[in-house]
PDB file of C-alpha atoms in Angstrom:
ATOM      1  CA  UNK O   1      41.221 133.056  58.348  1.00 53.00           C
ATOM      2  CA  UNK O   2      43.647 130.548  56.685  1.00 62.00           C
ATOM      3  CA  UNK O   3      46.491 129.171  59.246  1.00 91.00           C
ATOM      4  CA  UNK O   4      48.933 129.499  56.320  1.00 96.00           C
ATOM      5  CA  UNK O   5      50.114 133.013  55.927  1.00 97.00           C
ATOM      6  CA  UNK O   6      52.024 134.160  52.857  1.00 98.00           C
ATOM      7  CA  UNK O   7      54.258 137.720  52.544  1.00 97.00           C
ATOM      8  CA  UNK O   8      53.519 139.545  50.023  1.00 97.00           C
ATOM      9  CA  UNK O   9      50.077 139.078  48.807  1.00 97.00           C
ATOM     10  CA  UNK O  10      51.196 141.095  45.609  1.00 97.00           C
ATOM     11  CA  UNK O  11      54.924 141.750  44.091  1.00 96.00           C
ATOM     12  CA  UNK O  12      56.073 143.400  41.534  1.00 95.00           C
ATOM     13  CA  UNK O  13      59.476 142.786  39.910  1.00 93.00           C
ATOM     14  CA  UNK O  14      61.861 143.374  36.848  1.00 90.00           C
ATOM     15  CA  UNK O  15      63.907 140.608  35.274  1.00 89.00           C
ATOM     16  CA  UNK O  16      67.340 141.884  37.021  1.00 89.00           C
ATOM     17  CA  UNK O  17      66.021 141.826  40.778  1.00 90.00           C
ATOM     18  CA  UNK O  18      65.926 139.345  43.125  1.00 94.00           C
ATOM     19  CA  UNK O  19      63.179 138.726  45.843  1.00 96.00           C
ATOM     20  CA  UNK O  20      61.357 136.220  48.091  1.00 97.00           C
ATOM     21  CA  UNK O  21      58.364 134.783  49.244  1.00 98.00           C
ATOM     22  CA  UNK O  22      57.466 134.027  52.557  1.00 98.00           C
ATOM     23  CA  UNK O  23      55.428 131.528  54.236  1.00 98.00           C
ATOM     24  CA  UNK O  24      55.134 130.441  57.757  1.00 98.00           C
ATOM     25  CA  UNK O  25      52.572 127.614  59.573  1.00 96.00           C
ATOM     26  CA  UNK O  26      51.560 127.026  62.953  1.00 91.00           C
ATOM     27  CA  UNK O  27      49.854 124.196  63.210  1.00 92.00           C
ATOM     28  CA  UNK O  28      53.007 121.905  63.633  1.00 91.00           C
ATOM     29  CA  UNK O  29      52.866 120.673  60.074  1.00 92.00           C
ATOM     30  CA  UNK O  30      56.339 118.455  58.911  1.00 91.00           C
ATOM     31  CA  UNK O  31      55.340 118.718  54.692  1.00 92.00           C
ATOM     32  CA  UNK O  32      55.774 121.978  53.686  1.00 94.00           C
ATOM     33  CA  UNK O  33      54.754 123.048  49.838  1.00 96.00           C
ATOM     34  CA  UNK O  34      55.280 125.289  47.219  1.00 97.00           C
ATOM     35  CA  UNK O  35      52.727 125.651  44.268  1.00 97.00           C
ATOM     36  CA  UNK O  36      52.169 127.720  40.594  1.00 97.00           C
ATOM     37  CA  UNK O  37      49.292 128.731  39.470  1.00 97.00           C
ATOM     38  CA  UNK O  38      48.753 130.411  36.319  1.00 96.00           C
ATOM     39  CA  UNK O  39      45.094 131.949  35.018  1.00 92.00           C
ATOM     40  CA  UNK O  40      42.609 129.030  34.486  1.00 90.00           C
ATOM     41  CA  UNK O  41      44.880 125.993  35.359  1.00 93.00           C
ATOM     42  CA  UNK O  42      45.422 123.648  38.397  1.00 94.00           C
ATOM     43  CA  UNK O  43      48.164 124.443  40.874  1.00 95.00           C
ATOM     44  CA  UNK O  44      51.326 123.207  39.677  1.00 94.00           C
ATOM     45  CA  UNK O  45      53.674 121.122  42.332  1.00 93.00           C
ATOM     46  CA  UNK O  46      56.967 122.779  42.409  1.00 96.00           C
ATOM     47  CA  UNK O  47      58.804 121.523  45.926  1.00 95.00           C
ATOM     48  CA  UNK O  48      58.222 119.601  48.786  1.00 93.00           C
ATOM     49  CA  UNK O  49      59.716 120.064  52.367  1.00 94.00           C
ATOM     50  CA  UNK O  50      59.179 117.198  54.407  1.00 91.00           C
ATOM     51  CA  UNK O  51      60.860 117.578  57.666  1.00 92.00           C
ATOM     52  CA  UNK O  52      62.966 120.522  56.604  1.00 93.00           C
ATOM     53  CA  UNK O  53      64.611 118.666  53.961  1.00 94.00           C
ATOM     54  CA  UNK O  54      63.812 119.129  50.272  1.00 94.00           C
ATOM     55  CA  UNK O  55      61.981 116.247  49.366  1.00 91.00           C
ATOM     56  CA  UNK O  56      60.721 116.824  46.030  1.00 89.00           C
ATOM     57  CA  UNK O  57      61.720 119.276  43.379  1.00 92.00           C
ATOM     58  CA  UNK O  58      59.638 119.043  39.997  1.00 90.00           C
ATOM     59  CA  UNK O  59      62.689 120.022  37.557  1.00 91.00           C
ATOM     60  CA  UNK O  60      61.829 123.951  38.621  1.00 96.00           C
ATOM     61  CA  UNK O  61      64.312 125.805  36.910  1.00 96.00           C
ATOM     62  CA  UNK O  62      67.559 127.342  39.156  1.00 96.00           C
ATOM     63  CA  UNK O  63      65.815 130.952  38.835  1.00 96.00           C
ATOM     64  CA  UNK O  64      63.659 129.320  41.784  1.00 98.00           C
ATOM     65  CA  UNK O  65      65.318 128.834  45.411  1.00 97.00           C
ATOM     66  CA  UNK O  66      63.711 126.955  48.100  1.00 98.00           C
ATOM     67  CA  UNK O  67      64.848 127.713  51.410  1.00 97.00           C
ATOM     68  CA  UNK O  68      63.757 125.646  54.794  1.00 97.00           C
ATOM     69  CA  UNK O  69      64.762 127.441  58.077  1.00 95.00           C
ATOM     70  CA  UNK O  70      62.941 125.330  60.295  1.00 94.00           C
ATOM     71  CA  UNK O  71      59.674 123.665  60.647  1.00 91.00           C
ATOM     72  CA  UNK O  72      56.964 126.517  60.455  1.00 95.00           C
ATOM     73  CA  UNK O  73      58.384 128.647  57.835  1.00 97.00           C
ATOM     74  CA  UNK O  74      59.164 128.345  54.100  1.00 98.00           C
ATOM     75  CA  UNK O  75      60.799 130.747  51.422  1.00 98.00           C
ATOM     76  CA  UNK O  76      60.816 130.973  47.804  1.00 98.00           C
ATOM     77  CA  UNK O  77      63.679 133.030  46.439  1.00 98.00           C
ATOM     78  CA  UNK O  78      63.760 134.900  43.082  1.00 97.00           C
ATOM     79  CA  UNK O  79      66.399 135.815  40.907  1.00 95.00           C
ATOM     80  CA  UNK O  80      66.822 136.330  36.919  1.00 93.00           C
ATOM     81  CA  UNK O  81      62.638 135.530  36.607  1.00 94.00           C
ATOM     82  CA  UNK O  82      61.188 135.427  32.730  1.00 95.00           C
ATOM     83  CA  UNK O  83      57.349 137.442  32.641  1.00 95.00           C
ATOM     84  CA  UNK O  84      56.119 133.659  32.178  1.00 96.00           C
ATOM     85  CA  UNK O  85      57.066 133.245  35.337  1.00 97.00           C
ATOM     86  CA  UNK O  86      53.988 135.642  36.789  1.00 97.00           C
ATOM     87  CA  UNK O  87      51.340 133.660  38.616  1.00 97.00           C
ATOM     88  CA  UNK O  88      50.231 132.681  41.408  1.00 97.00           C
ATOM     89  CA  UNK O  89      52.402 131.297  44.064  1.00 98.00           C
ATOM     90  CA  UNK O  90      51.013 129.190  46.786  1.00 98.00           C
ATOM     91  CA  UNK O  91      52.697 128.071  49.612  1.00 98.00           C
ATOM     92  CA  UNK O  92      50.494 124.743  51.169  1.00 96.00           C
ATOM     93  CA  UNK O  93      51.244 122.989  54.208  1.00 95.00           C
ATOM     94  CA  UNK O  94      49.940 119.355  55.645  1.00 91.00           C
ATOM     95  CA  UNK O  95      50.833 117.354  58.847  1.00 87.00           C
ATOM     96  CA  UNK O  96      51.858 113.906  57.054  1.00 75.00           C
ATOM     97  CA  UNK O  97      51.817 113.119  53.218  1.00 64.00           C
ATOM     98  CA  UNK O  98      48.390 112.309  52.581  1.00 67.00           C
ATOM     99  CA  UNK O  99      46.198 114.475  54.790  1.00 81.00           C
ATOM    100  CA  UNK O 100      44.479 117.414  53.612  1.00 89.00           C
ATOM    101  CA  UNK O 101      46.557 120.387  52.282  1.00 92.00           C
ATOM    102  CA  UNK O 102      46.034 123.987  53.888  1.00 94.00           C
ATOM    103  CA  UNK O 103      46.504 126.643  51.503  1.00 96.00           C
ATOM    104  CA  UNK O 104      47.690 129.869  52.348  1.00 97.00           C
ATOM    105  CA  UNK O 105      46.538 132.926  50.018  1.00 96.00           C
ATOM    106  CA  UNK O 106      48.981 133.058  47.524  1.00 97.00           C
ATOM    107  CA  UNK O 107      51.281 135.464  46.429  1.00 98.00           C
ATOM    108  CA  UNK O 108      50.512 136.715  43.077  1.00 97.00           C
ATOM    109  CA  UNK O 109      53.780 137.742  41.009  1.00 97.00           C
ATOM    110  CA  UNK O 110      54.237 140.129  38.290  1.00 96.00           C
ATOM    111  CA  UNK O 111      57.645 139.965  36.334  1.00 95.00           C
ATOM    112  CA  UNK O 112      58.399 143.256  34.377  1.00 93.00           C
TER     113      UNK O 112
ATOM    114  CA  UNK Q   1      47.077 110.035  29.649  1.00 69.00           C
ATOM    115  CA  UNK Q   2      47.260 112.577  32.534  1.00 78.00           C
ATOM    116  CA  UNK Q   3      47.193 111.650  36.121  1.00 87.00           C
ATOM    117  CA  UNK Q   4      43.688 113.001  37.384  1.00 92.00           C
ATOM    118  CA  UNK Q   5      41.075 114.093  34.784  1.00 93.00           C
ATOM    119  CA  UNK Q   6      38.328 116.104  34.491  1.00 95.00           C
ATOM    120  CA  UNK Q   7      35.645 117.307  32.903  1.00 90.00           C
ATOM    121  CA  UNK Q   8      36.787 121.470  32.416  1.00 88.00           C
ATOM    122  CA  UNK Q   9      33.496 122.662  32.013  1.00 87.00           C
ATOM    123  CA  UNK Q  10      31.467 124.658  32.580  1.00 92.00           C
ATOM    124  CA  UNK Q  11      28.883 123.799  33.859  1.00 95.00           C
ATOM    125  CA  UNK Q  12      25.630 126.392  34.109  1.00 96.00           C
ATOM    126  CA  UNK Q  13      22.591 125.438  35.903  1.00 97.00           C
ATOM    127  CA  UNK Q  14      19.508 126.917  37.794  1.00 97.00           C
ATOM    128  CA  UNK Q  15      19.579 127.157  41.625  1.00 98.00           C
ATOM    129  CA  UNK Q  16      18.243 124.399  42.962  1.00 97.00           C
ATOM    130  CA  UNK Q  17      19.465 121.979  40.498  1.00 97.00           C
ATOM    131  CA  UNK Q  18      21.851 119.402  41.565  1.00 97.00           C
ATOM    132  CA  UNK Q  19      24.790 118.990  39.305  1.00 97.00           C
ATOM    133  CA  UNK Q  20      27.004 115.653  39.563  1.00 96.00           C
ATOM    134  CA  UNK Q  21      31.441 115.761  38.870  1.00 94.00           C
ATOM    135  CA  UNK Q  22      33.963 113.370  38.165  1.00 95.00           C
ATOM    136  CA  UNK Q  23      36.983 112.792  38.505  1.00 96.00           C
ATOM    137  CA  UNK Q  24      39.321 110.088  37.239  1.00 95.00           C
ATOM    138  CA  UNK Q  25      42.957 108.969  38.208  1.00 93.00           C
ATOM    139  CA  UNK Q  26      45.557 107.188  36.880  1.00 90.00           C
ATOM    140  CA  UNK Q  27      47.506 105.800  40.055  1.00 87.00           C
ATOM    141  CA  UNK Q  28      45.529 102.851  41.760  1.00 88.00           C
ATOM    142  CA  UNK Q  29      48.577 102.712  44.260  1.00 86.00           C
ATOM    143  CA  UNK Q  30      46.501 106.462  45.372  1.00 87.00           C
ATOM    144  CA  UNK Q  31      45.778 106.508  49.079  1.00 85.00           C
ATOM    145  CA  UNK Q  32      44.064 109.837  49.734  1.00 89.00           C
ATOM    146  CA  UNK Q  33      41.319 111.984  47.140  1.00 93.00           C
ATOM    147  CA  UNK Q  34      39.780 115.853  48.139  1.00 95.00           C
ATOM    148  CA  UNK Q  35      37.540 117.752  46.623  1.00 97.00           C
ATOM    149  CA  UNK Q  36      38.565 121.284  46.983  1.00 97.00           C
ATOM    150  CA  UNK Q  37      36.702 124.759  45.707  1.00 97.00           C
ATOM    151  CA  UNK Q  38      38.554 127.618  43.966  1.00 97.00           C
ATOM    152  CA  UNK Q  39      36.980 130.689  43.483  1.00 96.00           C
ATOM    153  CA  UNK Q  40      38.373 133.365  41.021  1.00 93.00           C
ATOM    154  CA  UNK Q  41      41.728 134.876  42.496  1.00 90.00           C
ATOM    155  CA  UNK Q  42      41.808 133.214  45.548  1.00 93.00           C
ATOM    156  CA  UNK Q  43      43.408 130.310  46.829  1.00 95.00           C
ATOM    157  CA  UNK Q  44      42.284 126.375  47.102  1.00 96.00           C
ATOM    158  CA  UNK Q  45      40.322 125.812  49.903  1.00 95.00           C
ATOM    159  CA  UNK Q  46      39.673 122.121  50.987  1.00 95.00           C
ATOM    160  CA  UNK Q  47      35.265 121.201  50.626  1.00 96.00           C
ATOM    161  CA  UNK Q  48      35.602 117.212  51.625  1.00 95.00           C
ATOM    162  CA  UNK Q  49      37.983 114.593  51.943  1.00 93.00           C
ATOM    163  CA  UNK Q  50      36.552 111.052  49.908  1.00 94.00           C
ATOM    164  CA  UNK Q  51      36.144 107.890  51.974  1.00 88.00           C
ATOM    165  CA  UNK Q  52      35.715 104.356  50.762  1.00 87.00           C
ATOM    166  CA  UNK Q  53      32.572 104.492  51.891  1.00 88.00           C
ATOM    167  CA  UNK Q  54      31.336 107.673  51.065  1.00 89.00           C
ATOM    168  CA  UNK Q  55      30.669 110.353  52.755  1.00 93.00           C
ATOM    169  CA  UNK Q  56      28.022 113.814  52.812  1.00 94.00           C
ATOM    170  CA  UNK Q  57      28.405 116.944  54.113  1.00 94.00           C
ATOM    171  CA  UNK Q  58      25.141 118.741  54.100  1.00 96.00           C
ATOM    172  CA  UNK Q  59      24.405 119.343  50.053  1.00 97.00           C
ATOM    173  CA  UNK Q  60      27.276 117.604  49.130  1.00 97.00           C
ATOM    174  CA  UNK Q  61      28.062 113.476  48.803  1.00 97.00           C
ATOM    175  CA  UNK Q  62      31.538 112.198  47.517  1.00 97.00           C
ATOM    176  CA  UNK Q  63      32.005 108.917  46.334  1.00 96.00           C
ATOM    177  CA  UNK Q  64      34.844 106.668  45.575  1.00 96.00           C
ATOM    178  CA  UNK Q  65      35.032 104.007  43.196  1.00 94.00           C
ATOM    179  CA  UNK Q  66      38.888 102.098  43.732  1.00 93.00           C
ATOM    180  CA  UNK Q  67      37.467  99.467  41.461  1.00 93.00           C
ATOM    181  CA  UNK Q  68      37.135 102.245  38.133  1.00 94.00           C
ATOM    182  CA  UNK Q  69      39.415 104.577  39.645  1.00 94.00           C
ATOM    183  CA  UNK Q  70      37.334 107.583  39.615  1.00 93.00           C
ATOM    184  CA  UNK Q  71      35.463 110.284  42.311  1.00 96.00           C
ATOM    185  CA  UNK Q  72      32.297 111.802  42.034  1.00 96.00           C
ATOM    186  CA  UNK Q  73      30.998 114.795  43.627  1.00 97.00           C
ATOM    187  CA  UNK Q  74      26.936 115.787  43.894  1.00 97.00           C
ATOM    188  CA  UNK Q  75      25.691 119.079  44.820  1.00 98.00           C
ATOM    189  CA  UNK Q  76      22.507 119.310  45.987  1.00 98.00           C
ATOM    190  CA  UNK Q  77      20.023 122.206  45.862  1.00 98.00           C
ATOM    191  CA  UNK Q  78      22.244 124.511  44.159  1.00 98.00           C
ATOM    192  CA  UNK Q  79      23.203 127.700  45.152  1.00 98.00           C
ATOM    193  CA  UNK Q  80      24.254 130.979  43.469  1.00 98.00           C
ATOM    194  CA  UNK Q  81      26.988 130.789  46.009  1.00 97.00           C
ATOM    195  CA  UNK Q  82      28.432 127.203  44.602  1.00 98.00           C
ATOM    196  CA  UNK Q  83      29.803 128.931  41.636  1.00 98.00           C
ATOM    197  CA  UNK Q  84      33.600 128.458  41.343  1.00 97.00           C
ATOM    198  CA  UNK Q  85      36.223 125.949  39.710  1.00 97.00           C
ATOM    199  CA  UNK Q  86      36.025 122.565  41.859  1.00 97.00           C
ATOM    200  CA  UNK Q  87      39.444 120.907  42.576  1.00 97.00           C
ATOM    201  CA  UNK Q  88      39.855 116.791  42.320  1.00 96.00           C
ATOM    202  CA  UNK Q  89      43.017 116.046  44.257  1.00 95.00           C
ATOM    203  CA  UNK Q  90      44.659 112.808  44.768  1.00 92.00           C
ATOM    204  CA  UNK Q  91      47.776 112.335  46.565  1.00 87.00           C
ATOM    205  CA  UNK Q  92      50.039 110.427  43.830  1.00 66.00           C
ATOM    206  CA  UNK Q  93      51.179 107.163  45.377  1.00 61.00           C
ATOM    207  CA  UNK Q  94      52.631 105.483  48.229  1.00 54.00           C
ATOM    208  CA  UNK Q  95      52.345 106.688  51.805  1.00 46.00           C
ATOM    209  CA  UNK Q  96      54.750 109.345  52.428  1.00 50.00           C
ATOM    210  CA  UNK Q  97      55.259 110.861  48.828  1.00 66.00           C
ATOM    211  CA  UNK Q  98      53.874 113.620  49.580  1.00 77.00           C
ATOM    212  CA  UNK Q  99      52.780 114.020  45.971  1.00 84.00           C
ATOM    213  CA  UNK Q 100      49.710 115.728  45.619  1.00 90.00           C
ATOM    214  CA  UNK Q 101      48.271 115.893  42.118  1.00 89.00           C
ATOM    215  CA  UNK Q 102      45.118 118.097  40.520  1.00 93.00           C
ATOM    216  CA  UNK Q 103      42.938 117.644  38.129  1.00 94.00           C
ATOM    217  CA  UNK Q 104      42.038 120.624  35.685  1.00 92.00           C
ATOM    218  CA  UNK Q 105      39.240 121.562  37.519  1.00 95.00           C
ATOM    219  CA  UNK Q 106      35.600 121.814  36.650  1.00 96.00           C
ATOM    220  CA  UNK Q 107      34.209 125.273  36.980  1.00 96.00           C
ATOM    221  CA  UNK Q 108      30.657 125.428  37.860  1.00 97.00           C
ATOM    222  CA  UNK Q 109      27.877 128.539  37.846  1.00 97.00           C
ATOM    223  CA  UNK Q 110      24.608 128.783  38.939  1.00 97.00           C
ATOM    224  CA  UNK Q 111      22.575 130.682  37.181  1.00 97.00           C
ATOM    225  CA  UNK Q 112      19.496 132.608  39.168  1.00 95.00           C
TER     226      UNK Q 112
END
């Protein structure tokens, strides 16, 4: 079972809504991540949370709202999204910056 | 030149052959390399860290080279189950940046 849990694992949405993305850690990780994967290519980097502060954003367009409430959990808010924007999002967490990454299972998106 | 290469594959092969990956990267500031599996639809999960030295976990030996920048990963003895895309990760930089970067990925099947 991964440590990393993500809510939803699927989510359907139309270009006008707005939704989120959950993800929450207990194992007392301080680098929080979110990731986009689309079919057949590498997970993306699209923010860092280290310590609850955002750390680094990877130009992700303002459609895409990273929210820290505290140290175990992590949100990715929605609003306006383009159907390019359906993938894959995983949400990864590590204890410092360069040990190993824990995945959670992703929340696959579908933009109407 | 992108950050971490590699070869996209795929790679087919009988069970029981061993099959040999690299992986090359950019950054020689880079402080930490993974090898992580993917399997279709699911999310990254982490298959060795890479030491200076080396290091094997059962069927499989990682290698680092600092010298010509690049990992390697061997599989030995093949199995049907190794099939899936195989993840080089580096973490970009520094200590602290908490910039993890993947390759393409090299997808690998084994063929009974």
């Amino acid at each position: 079972d991964t440590e990393v849990t993500q809510t939803p694992k699927h989510l359907v949405m139309g270009m006008t809504n707005k939704k989120s993305l959950k993800c929450e850690q207990h194992m007392g990780h301080r680098a929080m991540y979110w990731y986009k994967q689309k079919a057949k290519k590498p997970p993306e980097l699209m923010f860092v949370y280290s310590y609850e502060k955002l750390s680094i954003n990877e130009s992700v367009p303002s459609r895409f709202s990273p929210e820290c409430p505290n140290s175990s959990l992590l949100n990715l808010h929605l609003h306006a999204l383009q159907p390019e924007d359906s993938a894959l999002y995983l949400c990864a967490s590590s204890r410092l910056g360069t040990g190993e990454l824990f995945f959670g299972e992703g929340s696959r998106l579908t933009v109407l | 030149r992108k950050e971490v290469e590699q070869d996209p594959g795929p790679f087919n092969v009988p069970e029981g052959a061993t099959v040999a990956f690299n992986c090359t990267y950019s950054n020689s500031a880079s402080q930490s390399f993974f090898w992580y599996r993917q399997d279709c639809r699911k999310e990254p999960k982490l298959l060795m860290s890479v030491y200076s030295s080396g290091n094997e976990d059962g069927r499989f030996t990682a290698q680092l080279n600092r010298a010509s920048q690049y990992i390697s990963l061997l599989i030995r003895d093949s199995k049907l189950s190794d099939s899936a895309t195989y993840l080089c990760v580096v973490n970009g930089g520094t200590s602290g940046t908490y910039k993890y970067i993947f390759g393409t990925g090299t997808r690998l099947k084994v063929l009974a």
